[in-house]
């Protein structure tokens, strides 16, 4: 038996490694940015925050239309909320490559959309019917549409196998449900909404402050509010009363973020955020951190947990907290207790025979992993990497046998 060359083994192992290490991360706005003819579609994916929803999902197909097709939609002067519904009707919750579109079983397939997943669609109006037509063409139509498919497949824009497929279709799919007028949360009274859902003390405090106008002025452009529950706010009121007028306003504004952040976005993204109180050198920043289904809002002084959702609808999201957020600009962290001095080391029995001892921090390499890194799992090996290593070694062994 002739053994395969080392080059052959190396090639196979490398191919296997690349295949298994491939990640499914994608960014729809980056994909479309390379195609200026879809700039309007891409713009509204961003302004409606639908891009965030697309980027966190896998096994999807985005049906885009060019600027001419979008101009017909925009000529209807629909609200931003309705435009989001229409575009979400063009995001299929399944992967359809160009090849798969032309090989549909029995010539037709029914695909659910993000619009269907929102619960706003009635009946089957959130589904899209895909039909393999004669002459190599593929048609798209709403599931409840009567007549020949109004939109046709044009071309594939980008395919990341079994993760995301971006395809161009000839026109916006008609949908009475998606285009139905939808009252936005902008018409709602913020303090009334908070008062009715366990944040009455915070709402009443906001009403007596100039901060209320700051909140109201930011709703239309996108706003996320973290409102402490009544119990937490009542306990905090004595400290709040001791703040200056400017400090009171800053603390209230510290509980607002000038961008719409859905709960799904908060669960999938960790990191720092500016707040309504952020102003030049006054950072007033906070950090979002999540573990599983739990989402926390952290400052350098306190960690609060999101306990409920009052509203989560573009452009407004309001979440209740179990604690009041305390910015370092207004409060000082509790001093760290000074550790007791370590006992003096016992004298060596034989000074001529020095014994080996663990390296001190000063002896350790500056770039070596710290104990904290080891305990917290800062250095980790993913399951995929371990699998690649095992399979690569096994395959190389089999080829050399």
Short mmCIF file of C-alpha atoms in Angstrom, two decimals, residues 25-281:
data_model
loop_
_atom_site.label_atom_id
_atom_site.label_comp_id
_atom_site.label_asym_id
_atom_site.label_seq_id
_atom_site.Cartn_x
_atom_site.Cartn_y
_atom_site.Cartn_z
CA UNK A 25 -20.93 35.73 11.91
CA UNK A 26 -22.37 38.20 9.42
CA UNK A 27 -23.21 41.88 9.16
CA UNK A 28 -25.95 42.73 6.69
CA UNK A 29 -25.13 46.44 6.46
CA UNK A 30 -21.47 45.66 5.65
CA UNK A 31 -22.57 43.18 2.99
CA UNK A 32 -24.89 45.68 1.29
CA UNK A 33 -22.44 48.59 1.63
CA UNK A 34 -20.45 47.02 -1.22
CA UNK A 35 -23.48 47.37 -3.52
CA UNK A 36 -24.54 51.04 -3.88
CA UNK A 37 -27.71 50.12 -5.79
CA UNK A 38 -29.12 48.87 -2.46
CA UNK A 39 -28.14 51.94 -0.41
CA UNK A 40 -31.74 52.94 0.37
CA UNK A 41 -32.70 49.45 1.51
CA UNK A 42 -29.53 49.33 3.61
CA UNK A 43 -30.27 52.76 5.11
CA UNK A 44 -33.68 51.68 6.35
CA UNK A 45 -32.32 48.43 7.77
CA UNK A 46 -30.19 50.67 9.98
CA UNK A 47 -32.71 53.38 10.90
CA UNK A 48 -35.40 50.84 11.77
CA UNK A 49 -32.86 48.74 13.74
CA UNK A 50 -33.89 45.69 11.71
CA UNK A 51 -30.20 45.14 10.88
CA UNK A 52 -29.56 44.24 14.53
CA UNK A 53 -32.25 41.56 14.38
CA UNK A 54 -30.84 40.16 11.13
CA UNK A 55 -27.28 40.07 12.45
CA UNK A 56 -28.21 38.07 15.54
CA UNK A 57 -30.07 35.40 13.59
CA UNK A 58 -28.75 32.45 11.62
CA UNK A 59 -30.19 30.42 8.75
CA UNK A 60 -31.94 33.35 7.09
CA UNK A 61 -32.44 34.85 3.64
CA UNK A 62 -32.69 38.61 3.06
CA UNK A 63 -34.61 39.60 -0.08
CA UNK A 64 -33.39 43.06 -1.07
CA UNK A 65 -34.67 45.45 -3.71
CA UNK A 66 -32.76 48.23 -5.46
CA UNK A 67 -33.20 51.95 -4.94
CA UNK A 68 -35.86 52.18 -7.63
CA UNK A 69 -37.96 49.56 -5.90
CA UNK A 70 -37.54 51.32 -2.55
CA UNK A 71 -38.61 54.66 -4.01
CA UNK A 72 -42.03 53.20 -4.82
CA UNK A 73 -42.39 52.08 -1.19
CA UNK A 74 -41.27 55.43 0.21
CA UNK A 75 -43.69 57.31 -2.07
CA UNK A 76 -46.46 55.95 0.19
CA UNK A 77 -45.07 58.07 3.05
CA UNK A 78 -45.25 55.25 5.58
CA UNK A 79 -44.05 55.71 9.15
CA UNK A 80 -40.75 54.23 10.28
CA UNK A 81 -42.62 51.53 12.21
CA UNK A 82 -44.51 50.45 9.10
CA UNK A 83 -41.38 50.49 6.94
CA UNK A 84 -39.78 48.13 9.46
CA UNK A 85 -42.76 45.77 9.17
CA UNK A 86 -42.52 45.82 5.37
CA UNK A 87 -38.78 45.12 5.35
CA UNK A 88 -39.11 42.40 8.01
CA UNK A 89 -41.55 40.71 5.60
CA UNK A 90 -38.53 40.39 3.26
CA UNK A 91 -36.38 38.45 5.74
CA UNK A 92 -37.06 34.72 5.45
CA UNK A 93 -36.37 32.46 8.41
CA UNK A 94 -34.68 29.82 6.26
CA UNK A 95 -31.61 29.62 4.06
CA UNK A 96 -32.23 29.83 0.29
CA UNK A 97 -29.18 29.93 -1.95
CA UNK A 98 -29.58 30.49 -5.69
CA UNK A 99 -29.11 26.75 -6.23
CA UNK A 100 -31.73 25.84 -3.62
CA UNK A 101 -34.25 28.25 -5.14
CA UNK A 102 -34.04 26.36 -8.43
CA UNK A 103 -34.32 22.97 -6.75
CA UNK A 104 -37.39 23.48 -4.57
CA UNK A 105 -39.18 20.22 -3.79
CA UNK A 106 -42.47 19.99 -5.74
CA UNK A 107 -41.72 23.42 -7.19
CA UNK A 108 -43.00 25.47 -4.25
CA UNK A 109 -42.03 26.32 -0.66
CA UNK A 110 -43.60 28.37 2.11
CA UNK A 111 -41.21 30.42 4.27
CA UNK A 112 -41.90 32.26 7.52
CA UNK A 113 -40.53 35.78 7.92
CA UNK A 114 -39.39 37.99 10.76
CA UNK A 115 -42.68 39.87 10.33
CA UNK A 116 -44.51 36.64 11.13
CA UNK A 117 -42.27 36.15 14.19
CA UNK A 118 -43.21 39.58 15.60
CA UNK A 119 -46.81 38.45 16.09
CA UNK A 120 -48.12 41.45 14.14
CA UNK A 121 -49.14 39.35 11.14
CA UNK A 122 -52.64 37.89 11.05
CA UNK A 123 -53.23 34.34 9.84
CA UNK A 124 -50.69 33.34 7.19
CA UNK A 125 -49.96 36.92 6.08
CA UNK A 126 -46.44 36.70 7.51
CA UNK A 127 -45.43 33.86 5.16
CA UNK A 128 -43.88 34.14 1.69
CA UNK A 129 -44.55 31.61 -1.05
CA UNK A 130 -41.57 30.75 -3.30
CA UNK A 131 -42.36 29.16 -6.66
CA UNK A 132 -39.99 27.61 -9.19
CA UNK A 133 -41.42 28.91 -12.47
CA UNK A 134 -40.83 27.79 -16.04
CA UNK A 135 -37.78 29.00 -17.89
CA UNK A 136 -35.52 28.95 -14.85
CA UNK A 137 -37.32 31.80 -13.10
CA UNK A 138 -38.31 31.89 -9.42
CA UNK A 139 -41.28 33.87 -8.14
CA UNK A 140 -42.06 35.36 -4.71
CA UNK A 141 -45.49 36.25 -3.36
CA UNK A 142 -47.32 36.64 -0.03
CA UNK A 143 -48.91 33.35 1.04
CA UNK A 144 -52.40 34.86 0.78
CA UNK A 145 -51.72 36.52 -2.60
CA UNK A 146 -54.02 35.67 -5.51
CA UNK A 147 -52.52 35.65 -8.99
CA UNK A 148 -49.06 35.10 -10.46
CA UNK A 149 -46.07 35.92 -8.20
CA UNK A 150 -45.47 39.69 -8.36
CA UNK A 151 -41.73 39.54 -7.60
CA UNK A 152 -39.03 37.54 -9.36
CA UNK A 153 -35.58 36.37 -8.30
CA UNK A 154 -32.92 38.58 -9.93
CA UNK A 155 -29.56 37.38 -8.60
CA UNK A 156 -27.61 36.27 -5.58
CA UNK A 157 -25.71 39.02 -3.73
CA UNK A 158 -23.96 37.08 -0.98
CA UNK A 159 -24.06 33.52 0.33
CA UNK A 160 -22.57 32.28 3.59
CA UNK A 161 -23.73 28.65 3.39
CA UNK A 162 -26.51 27.74 5.80
CA UNK A 163 -26.08 31.00 7.70
CA UNK A 164 -27.23 33.93 5.53
CA UNK A 165 -28.18 34.33 1.90
CA UNK A 166 -28.72 37.80 0.45
CA UNK A 167 -30.65 37.81 -2.82
CA UNK A 168 -32.15 40.51 -5.01
CA UNK A 169 -35.81 40.36 -6.00
CA UNK A 170 -37.47 42.54 -8.60
CA UNK A 171 -39.88 44.50 -6.38
CA UNK A 172 -41.22 45.02 -2.85
CA UNK A 173 -43.68 42.29 -1.91
CA UNK A 174 -47.20 43.66 -1.42
CA UNK A 175 -48.64 43.11 2.06
CA UNK A 176 -51.69 44.86 3.44
CA UNK A 177 -50.87 43.61 6.94
CA UNK A 178 -47.28 44.86 6.89
CA UNK A 179 -48.32 48.23 5.47
CA UNK A 180 -51.19 48.72 7.94
CA UNK A 181 -50.87 51.92 10.02
CA UNK A 182 -49.28 51.19 13.37
CA UNK A 183 -49.45 53.60 16.32
CA UNK A 184 -45.93 54.14 17.59
CA UNK A 185 -44.88 54.49 21.21
CA UNK A 186 -43.97 58.09 20.44
CA UNK A 187 -47.65 58.86 21.05
CA UNK A 188 -47.46 57.43 24.57
CA UNK A 189 -46.80 59.41 27.74
CA UNK A 190 -43.56 58.17 29.26
CA UNK A 191 -44.33 58.91 32.90
CA UNK A 192 -47.86 57.48 32.64
CA UNK A 193 -46.44 54.31 31.14
CA UNK A 194 -43.82 53.96 33.88
CA UNK A 195 -46.31 54.75 36.67
CA UNK A 196 -48.64 52.00 35.49
CA UNK A 197 -45.92 49.35 35.57
CA UNK A 198 -44.17 49.60 38.93
CA UNK A 199 -41.99 52.68 38.38
CA UNK A 200 -44.30 55.35 39.78
CA UNK A 201 -41.76 56.88 42.18
CA UNK A 202 -39.18 57.27 39.41
CA UNK A 203 -41.84 58.73 37.09
CA UNK A 204 -43.00 61.27 39.68
CA UNK A 205 -39.40 62.27 40.38
CA UNK A 206 -38.83 62.70 36.65
CA UNK A 207 -41.93 64.91 36.33
CA UNK A 208 -40.48 67.45 38.76
CA UNK A 209 -37.16 67.70 36.90
CA UNK A 210 -35.93 69.29 33.66
CA UNK A 211 -34.74 65.78 32.82
CA UNK A 212 -38.29 64.95 31.68
CA UNK A 213 -37.84 67.22 28.65
CA UNK A 214 -34.54 65.48 27.84
CA UNK A 215 -36.31 62.12 27.79
CA UNK A 216 -39.24 63.38 25.71
CA UNK A 217 -36.95 65.09 23.18
CA UNK A 218 -35.08 61.84 22.51
CA UNK A 219 -37.99 59.45 21.98
CA UNK A 220 -38.43 60.02 18.26
CA UNK A 221 -34.77 59.36 17.47
CA UNK A 222 -34.65 56.24 19.66
CA UNK A 223 -34.58 55.89 23.45
CA UNK A 224 -33.97 53.19 26.04
CA UNK A 225 -34.96 53.84 29.67
CA UNK A 226 -33.85 51.85 32.70
CA UNK A 227 -36.32 52.75 35.45
CA UNK A 228 -35.75 51.58 39.03
CA UNK A 229 -38.72 49.84 40.64
CA UNK A 230 -40.68 51.60 43.38
CA UNK A 231 -39.01 49.76 46.27
CA UNK A 232 -35.51 50.59 45.05
CA UNK A 233 -36.40 54.22 44.36
CA UNK A 234 -38.06 54.75 47.76
CA UNK A 235 -34.94 53.53 49.57
CA UNK A 236 -32.79 55.86 47.46
CA UNK A 237 -34.85 59.06 47.86
CA UNK A 238 -32.99 60.35 50.99
CA UNK A 239 -29.70 60.26 49.06
CA UNK A 240 -31.36 61.79 46.01
CA UNK A 241 -32.62 64.75 48.06
CA UNK A 242 -29.05 65.52 49.15
CA UNK A 243 -27.91 66.03 45.55
CA UNK A 244 -27.69 69.46 43.94
CA UNK A 245 -30.26 70.42 41.31
CA UNK A 246 -27.72 69.64 38.60
CA UNK A 247 -26.85 66.34 40.24
CA UNK A 248 -30.50 65.30 40.44
CA UNK A 249 -30.98 66.00 36.74
CA UNK A 250 -27.80 64.14 35.80
CA UNK A 251 -28.80 61.09 37.87
CA UNK A 252 -32.21 60.87 36.23
CA UNK A 253 -30.73 61.31 32.75
CA UNK A 254 -28.18 58.62 33.61
CA UNK A 255 -31.07 56.15 33.42
CA UNK A 256 -31.67 56.87 29.72
CA UNK A 257 -29.68 55.78 26.64
CA UNK A 258 -30.15 57.89 23.47
CA UNK A 259 -30.70 54.91 21.19
CA UNK A 260 -33.31 52.18 20.94
CA UNK A 261 -32.00 48.92 22.38
CA UNK A 262 -34.36 45.94 22.22
CA UNK A 263 -34.10 43.26 24.88
CA UNK A 264 -32.77 40.85 22.25
CA UNK A 265 -30.02 43.32 21.40
CA UNK A 266 -29.12 43.78 25.07
CA UNK A 267 -28.90 40.00 25.47
CA UNK A 268 -26.56 39.61 22.53
CA UNK A 269 -24.28 42.61 23.08
CA UNK A 270 -22.08 43.38 26.06
CA UNK A 271 -20.21 46.65 26.47
CA UNK A 272 -20.26 50.28 27.45
CA UNK A 273 -22.94 52.81 26.54
CA UNK A 274 -23.26 56.56 26.79
CA UNK A 275 -26.34 57.97 28.48
CA UNK A 276 -28.48 61.09 28.28
CA UNK A 277 -26.24 62.54 31.01
CA UNK A 278 -23.07 62.11 28.94
CA UNK A 279 -21.63 65.53 28.18
CA UNK A 280 -18.05 66.04 27.06
CA UNK A 281 -15.70 65.22 29.91
#
